[in-house]
Amino acid sequence: MNDMSSASHRKIIHVDMDAFYASVEQRDNPELRGKPVAVGGAAARGVVAAASYEARSFGVHSAMPSVTAKRKCPELIFVPPRFDVYRAVSQQIREIFADYTPVVEPLSLDEAYLDVTQNRKGMEIATEIASEIRDRIKQTTGLNASAGISYNKFLAKMASDLNKPNGQAVITPKAGPDFVEALPVKKFHGVGPATAEKMHGLGIETGADLRQKTLEFLVEHFGKSGAYFYGIARGIDDRQVKPDRVRKSIGAEDTFSEDLHAYEPAREGLQPLIEKVWDYCEAHEIGAKTVTLKVKYADFNQITRSKTVPSPLAAITDLQAVVDLLLSPIFPPRKGIRLLGVTLSSLERRSPVVEPQLRLAL
Ligand SMILES: [Mg+2]
C-alpha cells in the first residue's frame, strides 16, 4: 500500500452496488431471494434494467430485450422498477460517502467515484476507507457493494469489477500499466461495442496493442476520444472527480450490426435507448422537455429531428410517443439506417415533493 499513500498520487474509489435494482427487490420481497429476477418490463418491447445474480447465471443481463431474457431463462421473474425506493437507498449511500469526502461524483443511483486523497476521517489507506464504506452500506441498507481503489477514475472503475460481487480490489500505480496492457479493449470502460469493433479492425485487441499506437493515429481515428485512449493505454487518466455533475443533455445511441430499412425494427432498436435515457432521468430526478432523434444512414449522412414539449415529460410512455412522432415521418428511409440515437435536453430538476405535514411542523 506504500504506492497508494504516496502524496503524489490521488486516491480514487469507485463504489458500485451489486445488481442494485434486483438486490433491492430481493431484499424487500423474501419470495424473490435465491431466484432469477429481472427488473424491467416483461412486455414485448421491454428491456431488462437489472438482473439478479441468479438470472445472470442464465446469461441474462441488463439492456437485454425482455423477450431474449425470457428465452434464456424461462423461470425468470419480472418485477417492475420502483425508482422511488432506489432513490431513497441511493440517498442513504450518498450520506455515507459524505462522511468521508465531499468530492463524490455519482454516475447513477448505484455507482459513484470518490476522491479520498484528502478525507474527512484523516485515513491514510484508501482500501480501508473502501471496506469501511462497504460495511456501513451493508449495515444501513442490507445490500452488498463492491469497490475499486486506484490512482485514477478509469482504473478505479475497472478495479471495482475484479472482485464483484461483494468484494473490492486495488490497482496500484505500479500495477496500473501492466493491468491495462493485458486487458482486452472491449472490456475498457469508455469503449463501447462499436468502438471495440473499430479498434479490432485496426488490429487493436488489447491495451498493449493500443499502446503501440501514436497519439496522432488515435486522434485521427477516434477524434476527441483519441487522447483519452492514448492515456488509459498507459494507465493514465487525469479526469477529476467532479461533484454534482450537472448535465445539459442525456443521450444514448446504437449502431446496428445490420442496416435497418423497416419501421418496426427501428422502433425496437430505439427501445433500449429510450429506457436508458429515461432511467437516467428517473435516477437523477431530472425532467426533460426536448427530445432529439438522430438518424445516421448507411452512407454516413446524418439527420436530427427534435421536438420540445411545453412541460417536462411525465412518463416513459410520453417519451415513446414523442420518439414515434419523430421517427415515423422518416419512413420509408432513403437509405438503410446504421445508427439511431435519442437525446433529451432542456433538462430541469424535478421540484422536490414537500410533505404538507412537514411544513406544518416547522
Ligand atoms: Mg451496480
mmCIF file of N, CA and C in Angstrom, residues 8-10 12 113 150-158 171-181 183 188-191 207 210-211 213 215 218 224-240:
data_model
loop_
_atom_site.group_PDB
_atom_site.id
_atom_site.type_symbol
_atom_site.label_atom_id
_atom_site.label_comp_id
_atom_site.label_asym_id
_atom_site.label_seq_id
_atom_site.Cartn_x
_atom_site.Cartn_y
_atom_site.Cartn_z
ATOM 1 N N SER A 8 2.034 12.011 -4.055
ATOM 2 C CA SER A 8 1.961 12.446 -5.451
ATOM 3 C C SER A 8 0.825 11.776 -6.212
ATOM 4 N N HIS A 9 0.182 10.793 -5.608
ATOM 5 C CA HIS A 9 -0.901 10.113 -6.290
ATOM 6 C C HIS A 9 -2.240 10.434 -5.654
ATOM 7 N N ARG A 10 -3.238 10.498 -6.507
ATOM 8 C CA ARG A 10 -4.602 10.629 -5.987
ATOM 9 C C ARG A 10 -5.078 9.274 -5.474
ATOM 10 N N ILE A 12 -8.549 7.311 -5.486
ATOM 11 C CA ILE A 12 -9.899 7.330 -6.025
ATOM 12 C C ILE A 12 -10.565 5.985 -5.726
ATOM 13 N N TYR A 113 -17.911 7.796 -8.006
ATOM 14 C CA TYR A 113 -16.472 7.957 -7.749
ATOM 15 C C TYR A 113 -16.304 8.818 -6.512
ATOM 16 N N SER A 150 -7.976 2.977 -6.785
ATOM 17 C CA SER A 150 -6.810 3.192 -7.624
ATOM 18 C C SER A 150 -6.417 4.654 -7.611
ATOM 19 N N TYR A 151 -5.506 5.019 -8.522
ATOM 20 C CA TYR A 151 -4.994 6.394 -8.547
ATOM 21 C C TYR A 151 -5.664 7.223 -9.626
ATOM 22 N N ASN A 152 -6.621 6.641 -10.374
ATOM 23 C CA ASN A 152 -7.431 7.442 -11.293
ATOM 24 C C ASN A 152 -8.795 6.789 -11.490
ATOM 25 N N LYS A 153 -9.680 7.517 -12.170
ATOM 26 C CA LYS A 153 -11.062 7.058 -12.311
ATOM 27 C C LYS A 153 -11.144 5.792 -13.159
ATOM 28 N N PHE A 154 -10.429 5.792 -14.267
ATOM 29 C CA PHE A 154 -10.508 4.644 -15.177
ATOM 30 C C PHE A 154 -10.149 3.348 -14.447
ATOM 31 N N LEU A 155 -9.035 3.363 -13.736
ATOM 32 C CA LEU A 155 -8.584 2.125 -13.079
ATOM 33 C C LEU A 155 -9.445 1.778 -11.868
ATOM 34 N N ALA A 156 -9.943 2.792 -11.156
ATOM 35 C CA ALA A 156 -10.835 2.509 -10.024
ATOM 36 C C ALA A 156 -12.094 1.812 -10.528
ATOM 37 N N LYS A 157 -12.594 2.306 -11.656
ATOM 38 C CA LYS A 157 -13.799 1.712 -12.250
ATOM 39 C C LYS A 157 -13.513 0.265 -12.683
ATOM 40 N N MET A 158 -12.391 0.049 -13.331
ATOM 41 C CA MET A 158 -12.045 -1.305 -13.770
ATOM 42 C C MET A 158 -11.865 -2.217 -12.549
ATOM 43 N N ILE A 171 -5.757 -1.316 -7.589
ATOM 44 C CA ILE A 171 -4.741 -1.298 -8.643
ATOM 45 C C ILE A 171 -3.782 -0.153 -8.311
ATOM 46 N N THR A 172 -2.571 -0.503 -7.957
ATOM 47 C CA THR A 172 -1.589 0.494 -7.530
ATOM 48 C C THR A 172 -0.959 1.162 -8.764
ATOM 49 N N PRO A 173 -0.333 2.329 -8.539
ATOM 50 C CA PRO A 173 0.350 2.981 -9.669
ATOM 51 C C PRO A 173 1.388 2.066 -10.322
ATOM 52 N N LYS A 174 1.994 1.213 -9.519
ATOM 53 C CA LYS A 174 2.989 0.301 -10.070
ATOM 54 C C LYS A 174 2.328 -0.753 -10.962
ATOM 55 N N ALA A 175 1.141 -1.206 -10.553
ATOM 56 C CA ALA A 175 0.479 -2.287 -11.286
ATOM 57 C C ALA A 175 -0.373 -1.789 -12.456
ATOM 58 N N GLY A 176 -0.709 -0.475 -12.450
ATOM 59 C CA GLY A 176 -1.645 0.067 -13.428
ATOM 60 C C GLY A 176 -1.300 -0.220 -14.884
ATOM 61 N N PRO A 177 -0.092 0.177 -15.341
ATOM 62 C CA PRO A 177 0.235 -0.041 -16.757
ATOM 63 C C PRO A 177 0.172 -1.517 -17.176
ATOM 64 N N ASP A 178 0.653 -2.422 -16.327
ATOM 65 C CA ASP A 178 0.601 -3.851 -16.673
ATOM 66 C C ASP A 178 -0.842 -4.350 -16.748
ATOM 67 N N PHE A 179 -1.657 -3.868 -15.830
ATOM 68 C CA PHE A 179 -3.067 -4.265 -15.817
ATOM 69 C C PHE A 179 -3.723 -3.886 -17.142
ATOM 70 N N VAL A 180 -3.479 -2.667 -17.584
ATOM 71 C CA VAL A 180 -4.096 -2.183 -18.825
ATOM 72 C C VAL A 180 -3.577 -2.966 -20.030
ATOM 73 N N GLU A 181 -2.288 -3.237 -20.036
ATOM 74 C CA GLU A 181 -1.683 -3.952 -21.169
ATOM 75 C C GLU A 181 -2.374 -5.274 -21.452
ATOM 76 N N LEU A 183 -5.367 -6.155 -20.710
ATOM 77 C CA LEU A 183 -6.828 -6.090 -20.789
ATOM 78 C C LEU A 183 -7.325 -5.992 -22.242
ATOM 79 N N PHE A 188 -12.631 -2.273 -21.736
ATOM 80 C CA PHE A 188 -12.305 -0.936 -21.233
ATOM 81 C C PHE A 188 -13.573 -0.148 -20.982
ATOM 82 N N HIS A 189 -13.610 0.545 -19.837
ATOM 83 C CA HIS A 189 -14.701 1.484 -19.622
ATOM 84 C C HIS A 189 -14.519 2.645 -20.596
ATOM 85 N N GLY A 190 -15.564 2.997 -21.310
ATOM 86 C CA GLY A 190 -15.471 4.076 -22.297
ATOM 87 C C GLY A 190 -15.269 3.557 -23.708
ATOM 88 N N VAL A 191 -15.108 2.254 -23.864
ATOM 89 C CA VAL A 191 -15.034 1.640 -25.193
ATOM 90 C C VAL A 191 -16.291 0.794 -25.383
ATOM 91 N N GLY A 207 -4.854 -3.716 -24.456
ATOM 92 C CA GLY A 207 -4.206 -2.481 -24.047
ATOM 93 C C GLY A 207 -2.805 -2.369 -24.630
ATOM 94 N N LEU A 210 -3.055 -1.130 -28.066
ATOM 95 C CA LEU A 210 -3.446 0.280 -28.044
ATOM 96 C C LEU A 210 -2.229 1.159 -27.775
ATOM 97 N N ARG A 211 -1.385 0.656 -26.901
ATOM 98 C CA ARG A 211 -0.205 1.402 -26.502
ATOM 99 C C ARG A 211 0.791 1.588 -27.648
ATOM 100 N N LYS A 213 0.055 2.457 -30.556
ATOM 101 C CA LYS A 213 -0.402 3.486 -31.498
ATOM 102 C C LYS A 213 -0.015 4.875 -31.012
ATOM 103 N N LEU A 215 -0.354 9.021 -30.561
ATOM 104 C CA LEU A 215 -1.455 9.925 -30.234
ATOM 105 C C LEU A 215 -2.124 10.423 -31.525
ATOM 106 N N LEU A 218 -4.441 7.796 -32.980
ATOM 107 C CA LEU A 218 -5.671 7.605 -32.214
ATOM 108 C C LEU A 218 -6.630 8.783 -32.387
ATOM 109 N N LYS A 224 -12.035 13.078 -30.548
ATOM 110 C CA LYS A 224 -11.804 13.586 -29.179
ATOM 111 C C LYS A 224 -11.386 12.478 -28.210
ATOM 112 N N SER A 225 -11.912 11.262 -28.436
ATOM 113 C CA SER A 225 -11.595 10.166 -27.519
ATOM 114 C C SER A 225 -10.169 9.654 -27.679
ATOM 115 N N GLY A 226 -9.525 10.043 -28.772
ATOM 116 C CA GLY A 226 -8.180 9.551 -29.046
ATOM 117 C C GLY A 226 -7.198 9.814 -27.913
ATOM 118 N N ALA A 227 -7.254 11.033 -27.382
ATOM 119 C CA ALA A 227 -6.314 11.401 -26.316
ATOM 120 C C ALA A 227 -6.603 10.596 -25.042
ATOM 121 N N TYR A 228 -7.888 10.361 -24.780
ATOM 122 C CA TYR A 228 -8.269 9.553 -23.619
ATOM 123 C C TYR A 228 -7.725 8.127 -23.771
ATOM 124 N N PHE A 229 -7.907 7.551 -24.963
ATOM 125 C CA PHE A 229 -7.419 6.185 -25.194
ATOM 126 C C PHE A 229 -5.893 6.123 -25.074
ATOM 127 N N TYR A 230 -5.226 7.166 -25.578
ATOM 128 C CA TYR A 230 -3.766 7.208 -25.511
ATOM 129 C C TYR A 230 -3.310 7.171 -24.049
ATOM 130 N N GLY A 231 -4.004 7.941 -23.215
ATOM 131 C CA GLY A 231 -3.664 7.988 -21.792
ATOM 132 C C GLY A 231 -3.938 6.663 -21.090
ATOM 133 N N ILE A 232 -5.154 6.158 -21.249
ATOM 134 C CA ILE A 232 -5.504 4.960 -20.470
ATOM 135 C C ILE A 232 -4.692 3.741 -20.904
ATOM 136 N N ALA A 233 -4.212 3.733 -22.153
ATOM 137 C CA ALA A 233 -3.331 2.642 -22.588
ATOM 138 C C ALA A 233 -2.066 2.596 -21.738
ATOM 139 N N ARG A 234 -1.754 3.718 -21.101
ATOM 140 C CA ARG A 234 -0.568 3.815 -20.244
ATOM 141 C C ARG A 234 -0.951 3.872 -18.763
ATOM 142 N N GLY A 235 -2.215 3.624 -18.484
ATOM 143 C CA GLY A 235 -2.674 3.695 -17.101
ATOM 144 C C GLY A 235 -2.816 5.122 -16.604
ATOM 145 N N ILE A 236 -2.918 6.083 -17.543
ATOM 146 C CA ILE A 236 -3.011 7.496 -17.165
ATOM 147 C C ILE A 236 -4.411 8.024 -17.465
ATOM 148 N N ASP A 237 -5.014 8.660 -16.479
ATOM 149 C CA ASP A 237 -6.333 9.270 -16.662
ATOM 150 C C ASP A 237 -6.420 10.424 -15.680
ATOM 151 N N ASP A 238 -6.306 11.643 -16.198
ATOM 152 C CA ASP A 238 -6.257 12.819 -15.326
ATOM 153 C C ASP A 238 -7.615 13.424 -15.031
ATOM 154 N N ARG A 239 -8.691 12.790 -15.509
ATOM 155 C CA ARG A 239 -10.014 13.356 -15.255
ATOM 156 C C ARG A 239 -10.254 13.474 -13.742
ATOM 157 N N GLN A 240 -10.774 14.635 -13.347
ATOM 158 C CA GLN A 240 -11.052 14.872 -11.932
ATOM 159 C C GLN A 240 -12.381 14.225 -11.538
#
